[in-house]
Each structure stands twice: as structure tokens, then as C-alpha cells.
Amino acid sequence: MKMTLDADCSNCPYCRNIPGVGAFPLKSAATEFDQLLNIGPGVVIAPTVGMFIPGYLLLITTRHVVSFSQLDEEQLSNVERFVGLSTRQLSGLFDEYLVFEHGAVSCGRSLHGACVSHAHLHLIPAARRVERALSSVVSWEPITGLADVIRLRESGYLMYGTQGRYYVSRYVPTSGQWIRRRVFEWLALETHWDWAAYSGRQELMMTLDRLRPLCDAKGDPVFLY
Ligand SMILES: [Zn+2]
Ligand SMILES: [Zn+2]
């Protein structure tokens, strides 16, 4: 992997705040939103500021790369297996998961810097409520697996998946966090899509509470992997 990919690591909120992520990983989480819920192959699962429904988590690469398309085929198939295991297990506690990525280009264009240029998949338990709307709002192409995003490394992309099926779109949104905003609208929530306006602390507490059955005696999450 090229050195330049790690270039702006020092300003990255994931690299700075989440244990095990980035070139100089922390031992403990910077805030309650940065705590590790699970560790997978080159990725971690953590809550996220702006989690507007319970169970809304992020799956983040431990290396600072701009999008999942920067990983290689083997890494991506391991990640895919881990996403499948994780979301299946979490679905039992929340609801069917929708996973999506604002691939490289769209994220980097965010005017407010609100979307982080460090590869992350949004995991939102809302597939049954929003997949129909999402699948028809722009044109999507089915892909055979996550590794298929490698060919979109240069162009940028949107990607979503549910129940092991993945789709990409070359649609270039005019604003950052595009899918996240649409999902928020379709869910017709009364809070706010922007994490700066709504942190989702209550949703975080509900999430941790519901994850408790998957924790060991010390209270550490041991679900999956
Ligand atoms: Zn980073
Ligand atoms: Zn994002």
C-alpha cells in the first residue's frame, strides 16, 4: 500500500480516537462513541457520533485508507465474511441491517468535512424500512462481493448491501453523507442527520444495553469473531 494513503492520518477522528485504529493506536477510547465493540480482520466495529437509531454502528479499517476499494481482494473477502457474521448476529437484537459506504470521492467532497476520509461502512438496522427507496433512487449495479469495489478505486462509488447482496452506483452526490441523509429522511426521524447537531447519546445507551447479552462477565463485548 502506498505511503501517501496514510498522509492525513493525524487529523483523522478515527485514527485519533478509536483504540487499535491508525498508525499510533490508542489503548483506550477517547469518548464513549469510540469504544470498540468488536474486532475483525483489519477492521473494528464501534458506535458513532450521530447514530440516529439504536444499533447504528460503524465498521472501520484499522489502517488509514480512504475507502474499502484500497484494500486487496483477500482482505475484502475477509471483511465481507466478518460483515456477514456481525450483521447476522446484530440483526437478532436490532433489525435487518443495511450496510453502505460513501466510497472515496463522494466522502472527500463533503463541504463541512462531516464525512470522514477513512474507510468505514455504516451498519444501520433499517434495511426493511429503507432498502426499497434506496434501491430505486439512483441506478445500482449488483456486484459479486465486496472485492468488486477494487475496480472503482479511481472513480469513487456508492455501495450498499443487505443479507450478503451488494450493489454499487457511480452516481456522484452533490453533498457529503448522501446515503446517510437519505436514510435519515426515509426513516422520518425527528432528530437530525448531522452528527454535529445530534450526537445520538440516548441511542448509544440503548445500543449498549441491548448488546449486553453478547458481553462476557467483565462486560466486554465478545459477540462474533
Ligand atoms: Zn484515519
Ligand atoms: Zn460515511
PDB file of C-alpha atoms and ligand atoms in Angstrom:
ATOM      1  CA  MET A   1       0.000   0.000   0.000  1.00  0.00           C
ATOM      2  CA  LYS A   2       1.245   3.500  -0.796  1.00  0.00           C
ATOM      3  CA  MET A   3       2.623   5.746   1.954  1.00  0.00           C
ATOM      4  CA  THR A   4       0.518   8.671   0.777  1.00  0.00           C
ATOM      5  CA  LEU A   5      -2.647   6.876   1.864  1.00  0.00           C
ATOM      6  CA  ASP A   6      -1.698   7.446   5.478  1.00  0.00           C
ATOM      7  CA  ALA A   7      -0.881  11.092   4.898  1.00  0.00           C
ATOM      8  CA  ASP A   8      -3.676  12.870   6.757  1.00  0.00           C
ATOM      9  CA  CYS A   9      -3.905  10.286   9.492  1.00  0.00           C
ATOM     10  CA  SER A  10      -3.053  12.830  12.202  1.00  0.00           C
ATOM     11  CA  ASN A  11      -6.257  14.787  11.556  1.00  0.00           C
ATOM     12  CA  CYS A  12      -8.478  11.751  11.267  1.00  0.00           C
ATOM     13  CA  PRO A  13     -11.012  11.371  14.101  1.00  0.00           C
ATOM     14  CA  TYR A  14     -10.973   7.570  13.819  1.00  0.00           C
ATOM     15  CA  CYS A  15      -7.176   7.336  13.953  1.00  0.00           C
ATOM     16  CA  ARG A  16      -7.081   9.819  16.818  1.00  0.00           C
ATOM     17  CA  ASN A  17      -9.900   8.447  18.939  1.00  0.00           C
ATOM     18  CA  ILE A  18     -10.568   4.750  18.414  1.00  0.00           C
ATOM     19  CA  PRO A  19      -8.359   2.108  20.065  1.00  0.00           C
ATOM     20  CA  GLY A  20      -6.496  -0.106  17.608  1.00  0.00           C
ATOM     21  CA  VAL A  21      -7.059   2.248  14.668  1.00  0.00           C
ATOM     22  CA  GLY A  22      -4.388   4.244  12.836  1.00  0.00           C
ATOM     23  CA  ALA A  23      -0.596   4.364  12.876  1.00  0.00           C
ATOM     24  CA  PHE A  24      -0.328   5.163  16.602  1.00  0.00           C
ATOM     25  CA  PRO A  25      -3.320   3.394  18.116  1.00  0.00           C
ATOM     26  CA  LEU A  26      -4.746   4.400  21.490  1.00  0.00           C
ATOM     27  CA  LYS A  27      -5.092   1.912  24.333  1.00  0.00           C
ATOM     28  CA  SER A  28      -8.485   3.240  25.378  1.00  0.00           C
ATOM     29  CA  ALA A  29     -11.305   5.053  23.632  1.00  0.00           C
ATOM     30  CA  ALA A  30     -11.298   8.860  23.527  1.00  0.00           C
ATOM     31  CA  THR A  31     -15.077   9.088  24.049  1.00  0.00           C
ATOM     32  CA  GLU A  32     -17.930   6.682  24.673  1.00  0.00           C
ATOM     33  CA  PHE A  33     -18.675   6.772  20.941  1.00  0.00           C
ATOM     34  CA  ASP A  34     -15.174   5.499  20.180  1.00  0.00           C
ATOM     35  CA  GLN A  35     -15.292   2.295  22.200  1.00  0.00           C
ATOM     36  CA  LEU A  36     -14.520  -0.979  20.482  1.00  0.00           C
ATOM     37  CA  LEU A  37     -17.456  -3.321  20.220  1.00  0.00           C
ATOM     38  CA  ASN A  38     -15.716  -5.923  18.153  1.00  0.00           C
ATOM     39  CA  ILE A  39     -12.503  -6.620  16.279  1.00  0.00           C
ATOM     40  CA  GLY A  40     -12.387  -8.283  12.877  1.00  0.00           C
ATOM     41  CA  PRO A  41      -9.768  -8.887  10.155  1.00  0.00           C
ATOM     42  CA  GLY A  42      -8.183  -5.435   9.732  1.00  0.00           C
ATOM     43  CA  VAL A  43     -11.374  -3.755  10.905  1.00  0.00           C
ATOM     44  CA  VAL A  44     -13.129  -2.802  14.120  1.00  0.00           C
ATOM     45  CA  ILE A  45     -16.759  -2.123  14.989  1.00  0.00           C
ATOM     46  CA  ALA A  46     -17.560   0.946  17.075  1.00  0.00           C
ATOM     47  CA  PRO A  47     -20.579   3.139  17.766  1.00  0.00           C
ATOM     48  CA  THR A  48     -20.619   6.517  16.059  1.00  0.00           C
ATOM     49  CA  VAL A  49     -21.464  10.089  16.905  1.00  0.00           C
ATOM     50  CA  GLY A  50     -24.702  10.794  15.087  1.00  0.00           C
ATOM     51  CA  MET A  51     -26.096   7.273  15.474  1.00  0.00           C
ATOM     52  CA  PHE A  52     -29.679   8.257  14.882  1.00  0.00           C
ATOM     53  CA  ILE A  53     -31.194   4.852  15.674  1.00  0.00           C
ATOM     54  CA  PRO A  54     -30.160   2.161  18.182  1.00  0.00           C
ATOM     55  CA  GLY A  55     -27.852  -0.412  16.629  1.00  0.00           C
ATOM     56  CA  TYR A  56     -26.318   2.076  14.184  1.00  0.00           C
ATOM     57  CA  LEU A  57     -22.608   1.206  14.183  1.00  0.00           C
ATOM     58  CA  LEU A  58     -19.542   1.743  12.026  1.00  0.00           C
ATOM     59  CA  LEU A  59     -17.122  -0.842  10.724  1.00  0.00           C
ATOM     60  CA  ILE A  60     -13.761   0.913  10.322  1.00  0.00           C
ATOM     61  CA  THR A  61     -10.478  -0.222   8.796  1.00  0.00           C
ATOM     62  CA  THR A  62      -7.598  -0.315  11.287  1.00  0.00           C
ATOM     63  CA  ARG A  63      -5.372   1.310   8.632  1.00  0.00           C
ATOM     64  CA  HIS A  64      -5.978   4.838   7.440  1.00  0.00           C
ATOM     65  CA  VAL A  65      -7.080   4.292   3.842  1.00  0.00           C
ATOM     66  CA  VAL A  66      -9.700   6.434   2.083  1.00  0.00           C
ATOM     67  CA  SER A  67     -12.076   3.665   1.077  1.00  0.00           C
ATOM     68  CA  PHE A  68     -12.527  -0.089   1.091  1.00  0.00           C
ATOM     69  CA  SER A  69     -11.509  -0.127  -2.568  1.00  0.00           C
ATOM     70  CA  GLN A  70      -7.919   0.436  -1.362  1.00  0.00           C
ATOM     71  CA  LEU A  71      -7.809  -2.990   0.287  1.00  0.00           C
ATOM     72  CA  ASP A  72      -6.823  -6.090  -1.667  1.00  0.00           C
ATOM     73  CA  GLU A  73      -9.055  -8.955  -2.701  1.00  0.00           C
ATOM     74  CA  GLU A  74      -8.190 -11.251   0.176  1.00  0.00           C
ATOM     75  CA  GLN A  75      -8.674  -8.520   2.771  1.00  0.00           C
ATOM     76  CA  LEU A  76     -12.033  -7.632   1.254  1.00  0.00           C
ATOM     77  CA  SER A  77     -13.328 -11.182   1.248  1.00  0.00           C
ATOM     78  CA  ASN A  78     -12.313 -11.498   4.915  1.00  0.00           C
ATOM     79  CA  VAL A  79     -14.089  -8.231   5.663  1.00  0.00           C
ATOM     80  CA  GLU A  80     -17.163  -9.436   3.780  1.00  0.00           C
ATOM     81  CA  ARG A  81     -17.319 -12.626   5.831  1.00  0.00           C
ATOM     82  CA  PHE A  82     -16.954 -10.596   9.016  1.00  0.00           C
ATOM     83  CA  VAL A  83     -19.682  -8.145   7.953  1.00  0.00           C
ATOM     84  CA  GLY A  84     -21.980 -11.100   7.250  1.00  0.00           C
ATOM     85  CA  LEU A  85     -21.340 -12.705  10.648  1.00  0.00           C
ATOM     86  CA  SER A  86     -21.640  -9.433  12.528  1.00  0.00           C
ATOM     87  CA  THR A  87     -24.812  -8.194  10.902  1.00  0.00           C
ATOM     88  CA  ARG A  88     -26.498 -11.587  11.198  1.00  0.00           C
ATOM     89  CA  GLN A  89     -25.805 -11.631  14.902  1.00  0.00           C
ATOM     90  CA  LEU A  90     -26.738  -7.982  15.421  1.00  0.00           C
ATOM     91  CA  SER A  91     -29.927  -8.342  13.368  1.00  0.00           C
ATOM     92  CA  GLY A  92     -31.302 -10.595  16.076  1.00  0.00           C
ATOM     93  CA  LEU A  93     -31.015  -7.738  18.575  1.00  0.00           C
ATOM     94  CA  PHE A  94     -32.000  -4.845  16.317  1.00  0.00           C
ATOM     95  CA  ASP A  95     -33.372  -5.428  12.829  1.00  0.00           C
ATOM     96  CA  GLU A  96     -32.182  -6.442   9.361  1.00  0.00           C
ATOM     97  CA  TYR A  97     -29.027  -4.487   8.574  1.00  0.00           C
ATOM     98  CA  LEU A  98     -28.315  -2.158   5.676  1.00  0.00           C
ATOM     99  CA  VAL A  99     -24.582  -1.578   5.195  1.00  0.00           C
ATOM    100  CA  PHE A 100     -23.218   1.174   2.999  1.00  0.00           C
ATOM    101  CA  GLU A 101     -20.117   3.100   2.105  1.00  0.00           C
ATOM    102  CA  HIS A 102     -19.719   6.561   0.657  1.00  0.00           C
ATOM    103  CA  GLY A 103     -16.698   5.440  -1.394  1.00  0.00           C
ATOM    104  CA  ALA A 104     -13.682   7.753  -1.630  1.00  0.00           C
ATOM    105  CA  VAL A 105     -14.698  10.560  -3.965  1.00  0.00           C
ATOM    106  CA  SER A 106     -18.097  11.390  -2.514  1.00  0.00           C
ATOM    107  CA  CYS A 107     -16.798  11.369   1.044  1.00  0.00           C
ATOM    108  CA  GLY A 108     -13.821  13.558   0.255  1.00  0.00           C
ATOM    109  CA  ARG A 109     -16.067  16.196  -1.252  1.00  0.00           C
ATOM    110  CA  SER A 110     -18.014  16.937   1.868  1.00  0.00           C
ATOM    111  CA  LEU A 111     -18.162  20.694   2.302  1.00  0.00           C
ATOM    112  CA  HIS A 112     -18.335  20.550   6.052  1.00  0.00           C
ATOM    113  CA  GLY A 113     -15.745  17.833   6.458  1.00  0.00           C
ATOM    114  CA  ALA A 114     -18.564  15.883   8.028  1.00  0.00           C
ATOM    115  CA  CYS A 115     -17.813  12.633   6.274  1.00  0.00           C
ATOM    116  CA  VAL A 116     -14.516  11.166   7.361  1.00  0.00           C
ATOM    117  CA  SER A 117     -11.988  10.172   4.685  1.00  0.00           C
ATOM    118  CA  HIS A 118     -11.074   6.948   6.450  1.00  0.00           C
ATOM    119  CA  ALA A 119     -12.686   3.795   5.116  1.00  0.00           C
ATOM    120  CA  HIS A 120     -15.834   2.974   7.070  1.00  0.00           C
ATOM    121  CA  LEU A 121     -19.018   1.048   6.468  1.00  0.00           C
ATOM    122  CA  HIS A 122     -22.202   2.347   8.052  1.00  0.00           C
ATOM    123  CA  LEU A 123     -24.148  -0.524   9.623  1.00  0.00           C
ATOM    124  CA  ILE A 124     -27.766   0.536  10.132  1.00  0.00           C
ATOM    125  CA  PRO A 125     -30.544  -1.841  11.212  1.00  0.00           C
ATOM    126  CA  ALA A 126     -33.037  -0.334   8.787  1.00  0.00           C
ATOM    127  CA  ALA A 127     -32.874  -2.492   5.653  1.00  0.00           C
ATOM    128  CA  ARG A 128     -36.536  -3.426   5.799  1.00  0.00           C
ATOM    129  CA  ARG A 129     -37.595   0.184   6.092  1.00  0.00           C
ATOM    130  CA  VAL A 130     -35.344   1.840   3.512  1.00  0.00           C
ATOM    131  CA  GLU A 131     -33.934  -0.652   1.031  1.00  0.00           C
ATOM    132  CA  ARG A 132     -36.768  -0.241  -1.442  1.00  0.00           C
ATOM    133  CA  ALA A 133     -36.355   3.542  -1.517  1.00  0.00           C
ATOM    134  CA  LEU A 134     -32.567   3.344  -1.709  1.00  0.00           C
ATOM    135  CA  SER A 135     -32.576   0.776  -4.488  1.00  0.00           C
ATOM    136  CA  SER A 136     -34.735   2.992  -6.708  1.00  0.00           C
ATOM    137  CA  VAL A 137     -33.380   6.483  -6.011  1.00  0.00           C
ATOM    138  CA  VAL A 138     -30.306   6.034  -8.241  1.00  0.00           C
ATOM    139  CA  SER A 139     -29.191   3.226 -10.515  1.00  0.00           C
ATOM    140  CA  TRP A 140     -27.320   0.358  -8.862  1.00  0.00           C
ATOM    141  CA  GLU A 141     -25.332  -2.488 -10.301  1.00  0.00           C
ATOM    142  CA  PRO A 142     -25.155  -5.788  -8.398  1.00  0.00           C
ATOM    143  CA  ILE A 143     -21.622  -6.932  -7.579  1.00  0.00           C
ATOM    144  CA  THR A 144     -20.465 -10.426  -6.747  1.00  0.00           C
ATOM    145  CA  GLY A 145     -18.812  -9.389  -3.497  1.00  0.00           C
ATOM    146  CA  LEU A 146     -17.048  -6.595  -1.666  1.00  0.00           C
ATOM    147  CA  ALA A 147     -13.809  -7.272  -3.560  1.00  0.00           C
ATOM    148  CA  ASP A 148     -15.553  -5.924  -6.647  1.00  0.00           C
ATOM    149  CA  VAL A 149     -15.131  -2.341  -5.394  1.00  0.00           C
ATOM    150  CA  ILE A 150     -11.398  -2.508  -6.209  1.00  0.00           C
ATOM    151  CA  ARG A 151     -12.148  -1.676  -9.836  1.00  0.00           C
ATOM    152  CA  LEU A 152     -13.851   1.550  -8.696  1.00  0.00           C
ATOM    153  CA  ARG A 153     -10.791   2.723  -6.774  1.00  0.00           C
ATOM    154  CA  GLU A 154     -10.140   5.633  -9.117  1.00  0.00           C
ATOM    155  CA  SER A 155     -13.694   6.752  -9.824  1.00  0.00           C
ATOM    156  CA  GLY A 156     -15.282   6.692  -6.404  1.00  0.00           C
ATOM    157  CA  TYR A 157     -18.602   5.000  -5.794  1.00  0.00           C
ATOM    158  CA  LEU A 158     -21.555   4.450  -3.539  1.00  0.00           C
ATOM    159  CA  MET A 159     -22.014   0.948  -2.221  1.00  0.00           C
ATOM    160  CA  TYR A 160     -24.718  -0.739  -0.216  1.00  0.00           C
ATOM    161  CA  GLY A 161     -25.526  -4.246   0.832  1.00  0.00           C
ATOM    162  CA  THR A 162     -28.009  -6.292   2.771  1.00  0.00           C
ATOM    163  CA  GLN A 163     -28.187 -10.008   3.539  1.00  0.00           C
ATOM    164  CA  GLY A 164     -24.965 -10.694   1.666  1.00  0.00           C
ATOM    165  CA  ARG A 165     -26.046  -8.953  -1.545  1.00  0.00           C
ATOM    166  CA  TYR A 166     -24.013  -5.902  -2.576  1.00  0.00           C
ATOM    167  CA  TYR A 167     -24.585  -3.126  -5.100  1.00  0.00           C
ATOM    168  CA  VAL A 168     -22.545  -0.188  -6.373  1.00  0.00           C
ATOM    169  CA  SER A 169     -23.509   3.049  -8.051  1.00  0.00           C
ATOM    170  CA  ARG A 170     -21.360   5.548  -9.895  1.00  0.00           C
ATOM    171  CA  TYR A 171     -23.771   8.327  -9.036  1.00  0.00           C
ATOM    172  CA  VAL A 172     -21.775  11.261  -7.670  1.00  0.00           C
ATOM    173  CA  PRO A 173     -23.758  13.044  -4.960  1.00  0.00           C
ATOM    174  CA  THR A 174     -23.526  16.805  -4.685  1.00  0.00           C
ATOM    175  CA  SER A 175     -23.369  16.691  -0.914  1.00  0.00           C
ATOM    176  CA  GLY A 176     -21.493  14.659   1.675  1.00  0.00           C
ATOM    177  CA  GLN A 177     -23.027  11.792   3.662  1.00  0.00           C
ATOM    178  CA  TRP A 178     -25.553  11.330   0.882  1.00  0.00           C
ATOM    179  CA  ILE A 179     -26.895   7.858   1.706  1.00  0.00           C
ATOM    180  CA  ARG A 180     -26.857   8.638   5.405  1.00  0.00           C
ATOM    181  CA  ARG A 181     -29.010  11.719   4.816  1.00  0.00           C
ATOM    182  CA  ARG A 182     -31.461   9.831   2.590  1.00  0.00           C
ATOM    183  CA  VAL A 183     -31.784   7.017   5.140  1.00  0.00           C
ATOM    184  CA  PHE A 184     -32.475   9.577   7.831  1.00  0.00           C
ATOM    185  CA  GLU A 185     -35.221  11.152   5.692  1.00  0.00           C
ATOM    186  CA  TRP A 186     -36.836   7.821   4.829  1.00  0.00           C
ATOM    187  CA  LEU A 187     -36.927   6.862   8.484  1.00  0.00           C
ATOM    188  CA  ALA A 188     -38.775  10.130   9.117  1.00  0.00           C
ATOM    189  CA  LEU A 189     -36.967  10.732  12.383  1.00  0.00           C
ATOM    190  CA  GLU A 190     -37.486  13.876  14.385  1.00  0.00           C
ATOM    191  CA  THR A 191     -33.862  14.362  15.375  1.00  0.00           C
ATOM    192  CA  HIS A 192     -31.142  15.461  12.952  1.00  0.00           C
ATOM    193  CA  TRP A 193     -28.958  13.672  10.372  1.00  0.00           C
ATOM    194  CA  ASP A 194     -25.937  15.865  11.152  1.00  0.00           C
ATOM    195  CA  TRP A 195     -23.826  14.462  13.971  1.00  0.00           C
ATOM    196  CA  ALA A 196     -22.794  17.998  14.918  1.00  0.00           C
ATOM    197  CA  ALA A 197     -26.451  18.750  15.654  1.00  0.00           C
ATOM    198  CA  TYR A 198     -27.401  15.399  17.191  1.00  0.00           C
ATOM    199  CA  SER A 199     -24.917  13.018  18.806  1.00  0.00           C
ATOM    200  CA  GLY A 200     -27.292  10.123  19.474  1.00  0.00           C
ATOM    201  CA  ARG A 201     -26.206   9.559  23.056  1.00  0.00           C
ATOM    202  CA  GLN A 202     -29.564   8.077  24.003  1.00  0.00           C
ATOM    203  CA  GLU A 203     -29.353   5.690  21.030  1.00  0.00           C
ATOM    204  CA  LEU A 204     -25.829   4.740  22.157  1.00  0.00           C
ATOM    205  CA  MET A 205     -27.087   3.840  25.645  1.00  0.00           C
ATOM    206  CA  MET A 206     -29.928   1.772  24.196  1.00  0.00           C
ATOM    207  CA  THR A 207     -27.467   0.028  21.884  1.00  0.00           C
ATOM    208  CA  LEU A 208     -25.033  -0.889  24.653  1.00  0.00           C
ATOM    209  CA  ASP A 209     -27.909  -2.093  26.766  1.00  0.00           C
ATOM    210  CA  ARG A 210     -29.179  -4.371  24.032  1.00  0.00           C
ATOM    211  CA  LEU A 211     -25.658  -5.676  23.330  1.00  0.00           C
ATOM    212  CA  ARG A 212     -25.272  -6.785  26.940  1.00  0.00           C
ATOM    213  CA  PRO A 213     -26.323 -10.415  26.296  1.00  0.00           C
ATOM    214  CA  LEU A 214     -23.353 -10.665  23.945  1.00  0.00           C
ATOM    215  CA  CYS A 215     -20.838  -9.471  26.557  1.00  0.00           C
ATOM    216  CA  ASP A 216     -18.614 -11.582  28.808  1.00  0.00           C
ATOM    217  CA  ALA A 217     -18.536 -11.426  32.620  1.00  0.00           C
ATOM    218  CA  LYS A 218     -16.284  -8.351  32.562  1.00  0.00           C
ATOM    219  CA  GLY A 219     -18.766  -6.508  30.364  1.00  0.00           C
ATOM    220  CA  ASP A 220     -16.545  -6.603  27.286  1.00  0.00           C
ATOM    221  CA  PRO A 221     -18.356  -7.359  24.050  1.00  0.00           C
ATOM    222  CA  VAL A 222     -17.430 -10.788  22.800  1.00  0.00           C
ATOM    223  CA  PHE A 223     -20.062 -11.147  20.148  1.00  0.00           C
ATOM    224  CA  LEU A 224     -18.815 -12.675  16.933  1.00  0.00           C
ATOM    225  CA  TYR A 225     -15.447 -13.446  15.513  1.00  0.00           C
TER     226      TYR A 225
HETATM  227 ZN    ZN B   1      -7.812   7.552   9.892  1.00  0.00          ZN
HETATM  228 ZN    ZN B   2     -19.622   7.967   5.694  1.00  0.00          ZN
END
